[in-house]
Tab-separated table of C-alpha atoms in Angstrom:
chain	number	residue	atom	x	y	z
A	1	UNK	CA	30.771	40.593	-88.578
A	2	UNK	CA	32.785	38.388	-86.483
A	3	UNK	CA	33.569	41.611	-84.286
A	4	UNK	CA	30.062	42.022	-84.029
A	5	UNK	CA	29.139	38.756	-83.200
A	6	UNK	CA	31.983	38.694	-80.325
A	7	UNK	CA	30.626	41.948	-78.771
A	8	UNK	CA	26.877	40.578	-78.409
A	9	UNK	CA	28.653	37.451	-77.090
A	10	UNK	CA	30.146	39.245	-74.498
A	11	UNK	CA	27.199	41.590	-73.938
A	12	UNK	CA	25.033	38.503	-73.216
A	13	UNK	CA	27.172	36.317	-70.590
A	14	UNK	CA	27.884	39.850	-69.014
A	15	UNK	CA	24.102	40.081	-68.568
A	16	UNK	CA	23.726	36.509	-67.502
A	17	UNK	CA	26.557	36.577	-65.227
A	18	UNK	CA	24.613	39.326	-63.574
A	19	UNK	CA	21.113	38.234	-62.725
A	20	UNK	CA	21.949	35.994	-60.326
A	21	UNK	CA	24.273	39.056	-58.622
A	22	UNK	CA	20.823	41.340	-59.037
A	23	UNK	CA	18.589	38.554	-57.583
A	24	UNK	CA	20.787	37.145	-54.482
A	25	UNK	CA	21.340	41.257	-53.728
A	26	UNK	CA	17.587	41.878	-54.130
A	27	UNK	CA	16.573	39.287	-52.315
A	28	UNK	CA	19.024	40.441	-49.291
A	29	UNK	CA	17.362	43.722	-49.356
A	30	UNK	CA	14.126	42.414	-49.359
A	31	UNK	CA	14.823	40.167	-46.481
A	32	UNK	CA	15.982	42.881	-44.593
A	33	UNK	CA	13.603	45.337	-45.128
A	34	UNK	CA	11.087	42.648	-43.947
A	35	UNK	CA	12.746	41.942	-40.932
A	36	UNK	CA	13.420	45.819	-39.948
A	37	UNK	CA	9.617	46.599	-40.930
A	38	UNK	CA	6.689	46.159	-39.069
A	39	UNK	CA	4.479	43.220	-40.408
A	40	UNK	CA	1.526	41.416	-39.074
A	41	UNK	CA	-1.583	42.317	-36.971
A	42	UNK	CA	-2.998	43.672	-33.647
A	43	UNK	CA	-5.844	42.832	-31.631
A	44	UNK	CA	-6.137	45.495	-28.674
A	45	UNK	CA	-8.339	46.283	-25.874
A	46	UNK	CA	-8.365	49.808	-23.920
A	47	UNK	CA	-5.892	49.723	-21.105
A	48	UNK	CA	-5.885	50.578	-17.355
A	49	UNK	CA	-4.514	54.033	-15.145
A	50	UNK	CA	-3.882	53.249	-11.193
A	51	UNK	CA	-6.790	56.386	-10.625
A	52	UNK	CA	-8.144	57.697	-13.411
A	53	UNK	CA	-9.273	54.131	-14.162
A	54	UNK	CA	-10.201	52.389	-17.476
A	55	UNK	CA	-9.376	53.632	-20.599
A	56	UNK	CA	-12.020	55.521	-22.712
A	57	UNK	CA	-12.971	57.277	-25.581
A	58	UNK	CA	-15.497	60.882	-25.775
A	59	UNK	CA	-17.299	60.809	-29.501
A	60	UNK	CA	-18.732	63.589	-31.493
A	61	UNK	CA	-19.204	64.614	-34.987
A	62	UNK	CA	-15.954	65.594	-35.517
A	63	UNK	CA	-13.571	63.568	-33.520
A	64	UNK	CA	-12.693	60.662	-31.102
A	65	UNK	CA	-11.326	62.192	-27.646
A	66	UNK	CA	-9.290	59.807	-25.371
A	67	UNK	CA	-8.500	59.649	-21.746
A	68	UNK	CA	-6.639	59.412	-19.255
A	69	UNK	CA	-3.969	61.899	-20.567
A	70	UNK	CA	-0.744	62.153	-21.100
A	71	UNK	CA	-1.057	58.479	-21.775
A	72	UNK	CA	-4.305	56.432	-23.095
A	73	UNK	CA	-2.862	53.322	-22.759
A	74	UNK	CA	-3.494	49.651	-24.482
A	75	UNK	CA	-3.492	46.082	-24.427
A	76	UNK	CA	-2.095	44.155	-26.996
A	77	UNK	CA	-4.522	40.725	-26.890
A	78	UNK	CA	-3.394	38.350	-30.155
A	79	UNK	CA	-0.605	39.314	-32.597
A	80	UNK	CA	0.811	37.832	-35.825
A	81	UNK	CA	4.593	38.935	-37.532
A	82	UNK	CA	6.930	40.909	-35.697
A	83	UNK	CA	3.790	42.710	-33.703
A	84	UNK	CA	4.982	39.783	-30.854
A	85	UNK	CA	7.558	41.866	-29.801
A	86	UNK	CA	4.814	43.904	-28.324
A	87	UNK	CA	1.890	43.868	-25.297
A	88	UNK	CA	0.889	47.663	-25.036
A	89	UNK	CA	0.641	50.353	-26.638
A	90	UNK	CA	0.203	54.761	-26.108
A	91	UNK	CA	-2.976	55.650	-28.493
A	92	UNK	CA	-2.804	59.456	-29.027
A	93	UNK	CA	-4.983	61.918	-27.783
A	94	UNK	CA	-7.355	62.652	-30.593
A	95	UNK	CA	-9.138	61.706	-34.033
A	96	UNK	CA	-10.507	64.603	-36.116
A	97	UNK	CA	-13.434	63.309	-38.638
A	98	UNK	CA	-13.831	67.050	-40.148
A	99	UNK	CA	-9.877	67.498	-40.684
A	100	UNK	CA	-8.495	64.073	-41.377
A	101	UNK	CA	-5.699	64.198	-39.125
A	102	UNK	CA	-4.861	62.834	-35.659
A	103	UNK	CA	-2.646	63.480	-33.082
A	104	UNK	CA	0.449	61.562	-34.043
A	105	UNK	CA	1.839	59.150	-33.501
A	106	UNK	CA	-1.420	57.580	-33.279
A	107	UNK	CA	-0.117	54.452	-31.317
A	108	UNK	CA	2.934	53.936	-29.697
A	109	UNK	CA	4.033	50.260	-29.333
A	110	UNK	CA	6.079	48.718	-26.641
A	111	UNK	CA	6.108	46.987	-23.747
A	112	UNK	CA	4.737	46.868	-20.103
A	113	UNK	CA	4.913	44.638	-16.803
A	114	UNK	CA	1.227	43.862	-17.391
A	115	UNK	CA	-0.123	44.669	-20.538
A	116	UNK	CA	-2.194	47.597	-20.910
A	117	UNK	CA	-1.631	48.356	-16.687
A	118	UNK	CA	0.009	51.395	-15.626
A	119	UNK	CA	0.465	50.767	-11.912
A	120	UNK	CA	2.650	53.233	-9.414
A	121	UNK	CA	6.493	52.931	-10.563
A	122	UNK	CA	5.302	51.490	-13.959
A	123	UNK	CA	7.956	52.099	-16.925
A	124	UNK	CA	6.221	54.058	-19.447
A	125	UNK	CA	9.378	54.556	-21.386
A	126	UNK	CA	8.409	52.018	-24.368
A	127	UNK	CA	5.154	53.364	-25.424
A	128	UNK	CA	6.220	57.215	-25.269
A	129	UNK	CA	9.509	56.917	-27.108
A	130	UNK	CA	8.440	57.630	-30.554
A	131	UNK	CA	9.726	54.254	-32.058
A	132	UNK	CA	7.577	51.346	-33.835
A	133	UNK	CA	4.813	53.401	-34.120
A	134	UNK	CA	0.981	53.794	-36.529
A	135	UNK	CA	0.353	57.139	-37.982
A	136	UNK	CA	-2.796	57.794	-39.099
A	137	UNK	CA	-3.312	59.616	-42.274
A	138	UNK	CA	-7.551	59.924	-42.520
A	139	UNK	CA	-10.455	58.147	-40.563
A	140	UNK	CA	-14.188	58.037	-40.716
A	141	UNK	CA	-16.766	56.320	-38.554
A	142	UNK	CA	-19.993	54.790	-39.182
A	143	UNK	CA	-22.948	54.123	-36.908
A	144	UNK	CA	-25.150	50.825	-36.866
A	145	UNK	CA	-28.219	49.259	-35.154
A	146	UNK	CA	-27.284	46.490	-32.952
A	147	UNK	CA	-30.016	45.177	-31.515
A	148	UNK	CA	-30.935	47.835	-28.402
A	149	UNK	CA	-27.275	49.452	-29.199
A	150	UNK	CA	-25.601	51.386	-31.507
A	151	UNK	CA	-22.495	49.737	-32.537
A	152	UNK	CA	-20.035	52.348	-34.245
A	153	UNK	CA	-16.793	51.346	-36.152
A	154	UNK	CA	-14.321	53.732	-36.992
A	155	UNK	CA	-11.768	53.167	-40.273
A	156	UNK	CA	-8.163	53.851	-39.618
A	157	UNK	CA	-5.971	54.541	-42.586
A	158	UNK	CA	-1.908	55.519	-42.077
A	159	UNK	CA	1.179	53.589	-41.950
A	160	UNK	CA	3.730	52.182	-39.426
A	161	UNK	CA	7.494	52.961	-39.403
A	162	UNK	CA	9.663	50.710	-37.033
A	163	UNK	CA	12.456	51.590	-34.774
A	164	UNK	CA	14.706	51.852	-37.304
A	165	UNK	CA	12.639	53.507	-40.119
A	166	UNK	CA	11.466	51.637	-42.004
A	167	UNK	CA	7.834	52.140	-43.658
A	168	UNK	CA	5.093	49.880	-43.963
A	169	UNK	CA	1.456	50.547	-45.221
A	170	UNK	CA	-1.313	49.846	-42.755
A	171	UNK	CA	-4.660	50.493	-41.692
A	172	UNK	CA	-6.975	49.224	-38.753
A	173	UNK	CA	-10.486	50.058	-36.700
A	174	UNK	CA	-11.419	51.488	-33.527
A	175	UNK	CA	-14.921	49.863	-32.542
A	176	UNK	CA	-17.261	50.981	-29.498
A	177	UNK	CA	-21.186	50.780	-28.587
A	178	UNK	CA	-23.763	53.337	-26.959
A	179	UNK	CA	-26.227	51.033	-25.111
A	180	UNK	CA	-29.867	51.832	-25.359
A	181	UNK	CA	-29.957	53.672	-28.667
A	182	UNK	CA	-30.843	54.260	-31.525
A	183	UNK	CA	-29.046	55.246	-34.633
A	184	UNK	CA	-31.369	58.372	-34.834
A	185	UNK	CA	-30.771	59.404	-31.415
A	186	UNK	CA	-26.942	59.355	-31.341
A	187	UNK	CA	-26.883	61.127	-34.520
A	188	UNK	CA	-28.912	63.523	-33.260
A	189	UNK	CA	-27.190	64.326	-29.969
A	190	UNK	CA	-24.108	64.520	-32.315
A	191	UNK	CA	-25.723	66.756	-35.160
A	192	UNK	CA	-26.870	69.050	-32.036
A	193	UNK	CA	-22.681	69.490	-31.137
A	194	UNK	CA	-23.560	67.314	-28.045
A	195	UNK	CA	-20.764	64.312	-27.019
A	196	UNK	CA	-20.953	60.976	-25.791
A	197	UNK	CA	-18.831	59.835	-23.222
A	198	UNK	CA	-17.057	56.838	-21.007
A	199	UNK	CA	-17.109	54.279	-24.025
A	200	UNK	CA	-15.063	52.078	-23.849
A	201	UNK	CA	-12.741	50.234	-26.760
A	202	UNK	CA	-11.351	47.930	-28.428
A	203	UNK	CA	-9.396	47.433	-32.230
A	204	UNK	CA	-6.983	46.239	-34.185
A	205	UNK	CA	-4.477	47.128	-36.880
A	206	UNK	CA	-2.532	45.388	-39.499
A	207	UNK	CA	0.947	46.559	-41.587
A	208	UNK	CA	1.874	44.552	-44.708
A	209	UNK	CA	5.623	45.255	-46.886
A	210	UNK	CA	6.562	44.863	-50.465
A	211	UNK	CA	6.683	41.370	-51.914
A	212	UNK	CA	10.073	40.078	-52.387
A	213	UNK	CA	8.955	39.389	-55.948
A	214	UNK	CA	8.300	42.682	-56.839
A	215	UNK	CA	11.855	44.174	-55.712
A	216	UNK	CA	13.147	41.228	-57.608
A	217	UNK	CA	11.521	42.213	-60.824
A	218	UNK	CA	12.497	46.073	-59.807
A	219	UNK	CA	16.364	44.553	-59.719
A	220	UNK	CA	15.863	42.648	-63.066
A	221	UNK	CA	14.916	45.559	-64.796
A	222	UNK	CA	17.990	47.809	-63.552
A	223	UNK	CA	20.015	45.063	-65.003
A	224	UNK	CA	18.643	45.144	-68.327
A	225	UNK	CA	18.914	48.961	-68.036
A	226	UNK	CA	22.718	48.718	-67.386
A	227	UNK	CA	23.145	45.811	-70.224
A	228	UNK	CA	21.201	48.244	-72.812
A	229	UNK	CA	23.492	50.767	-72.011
A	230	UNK	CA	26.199	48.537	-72.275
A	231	UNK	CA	25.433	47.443	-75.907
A	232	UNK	CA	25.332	50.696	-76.785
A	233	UNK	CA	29.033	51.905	-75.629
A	234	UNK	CA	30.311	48.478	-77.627
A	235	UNK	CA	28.529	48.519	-80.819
């Protein structure tokens, strides 16, 4: 009995002594993976292209078209997080509604002179590189009577992954408006496989990461995994 008694003993201040090792490492990974992910939000307006001009969106029934091409760029208005490190952005070429996929990366974030300007000699380099980027993973749109217009948001669903790859979950909106229509006339230039062009854009997107609570409780666990197993190689 006394045996017994000294083996819990030890099994117990063994798993005492080792929650505070499981939180303080926990909580270092969790700080870290917050500071390598992508966190926050974006506010964005379409961009500018020294020549092909403003940027814009086509829409029809089955996806969102942008130009100019190779690069749609951006502005980055009002960010919260680790977003600040940003002021443009690359949005890819194309949303499909009837496949649920995009060209991706979606967005590209970086940095320009002027946010959202491409000018002659401009450094492009940021926003094409494939790092701290949104991938979207499904979309749908939805059309609405404003007034004389037709106001139509559009639902972005992926996730971001930062420069150094880490994941975060996300999601956002594209919004744009058709002046001097109605909701049955846009749907039925769409239903008829017709387009609408030269809108113009704006949006905004938001990543969140895992609480450090809930890797905490994740690392608790473990340790009571590794104590059970314990008690059962010294009883």
């Amino acid at each position: 009995m006394i045996g017994f008694k000294s083996k819990l003993l030890n099994a117990t201040l063994a798993f005492t002594a080792a929650i505070p090792l499981a939180t303080a490492g926990m909580f270092t990974s969790a700080g870290s993976a917050q500071a390598a992910a992508l966190n926050g939000e974006i506010q964005f307006n379409g961009g500018f292209t020294a020549g092909p001009g403003s940027s814009q969106i086509t829409f029809s029934q089955d996806a969102l078209t942008f130009t100019p091409q190779p690069i749609t760029p951006i502005a980055i208005g009002s960010t919260t997080g680790n977003f600040s490190a940003f002021n443009s952005g690359n949005i890819g070429n194309i949303i499909s509604f009837s496949s649920k996929v995009a060209d991706n990366p979606f967005i590209d974030f970086g940095s320009l002179t002027y946010p959202g300007f491409i000018l002659p000699g401009t450094d492009t380099s940021s926003i094409t590189d494939g790092l701290n980027t949104f991938t979207l993973t499904s979309s749908s749109y939805k059309l609405n009577q404003d007034g004389l217009n037709v106001g139509i948001g559009v639902a972005l669903f992926g996730y971001f992954t930062s420069a150094t790859g880490e994941i975060s979950n996300g999601g956002g909106n594209l919004t744009f408006q058709v002046n001097n229509a109605s909701v049955a006339g846009v749907n039925s230039i769409l239903s008829s496989g017709g387009s609408i062009s030269n809108l113009t854009f704006s949006g905004g997107t938001f990543a969140t990461v895992p609480e450090p609570t809930t890797l905490l409780g994740l690392g608790i666990v473990g340790v009571g995994m590794v104590m059970s197993r314990r008690r059962k190689t010294v009883a």
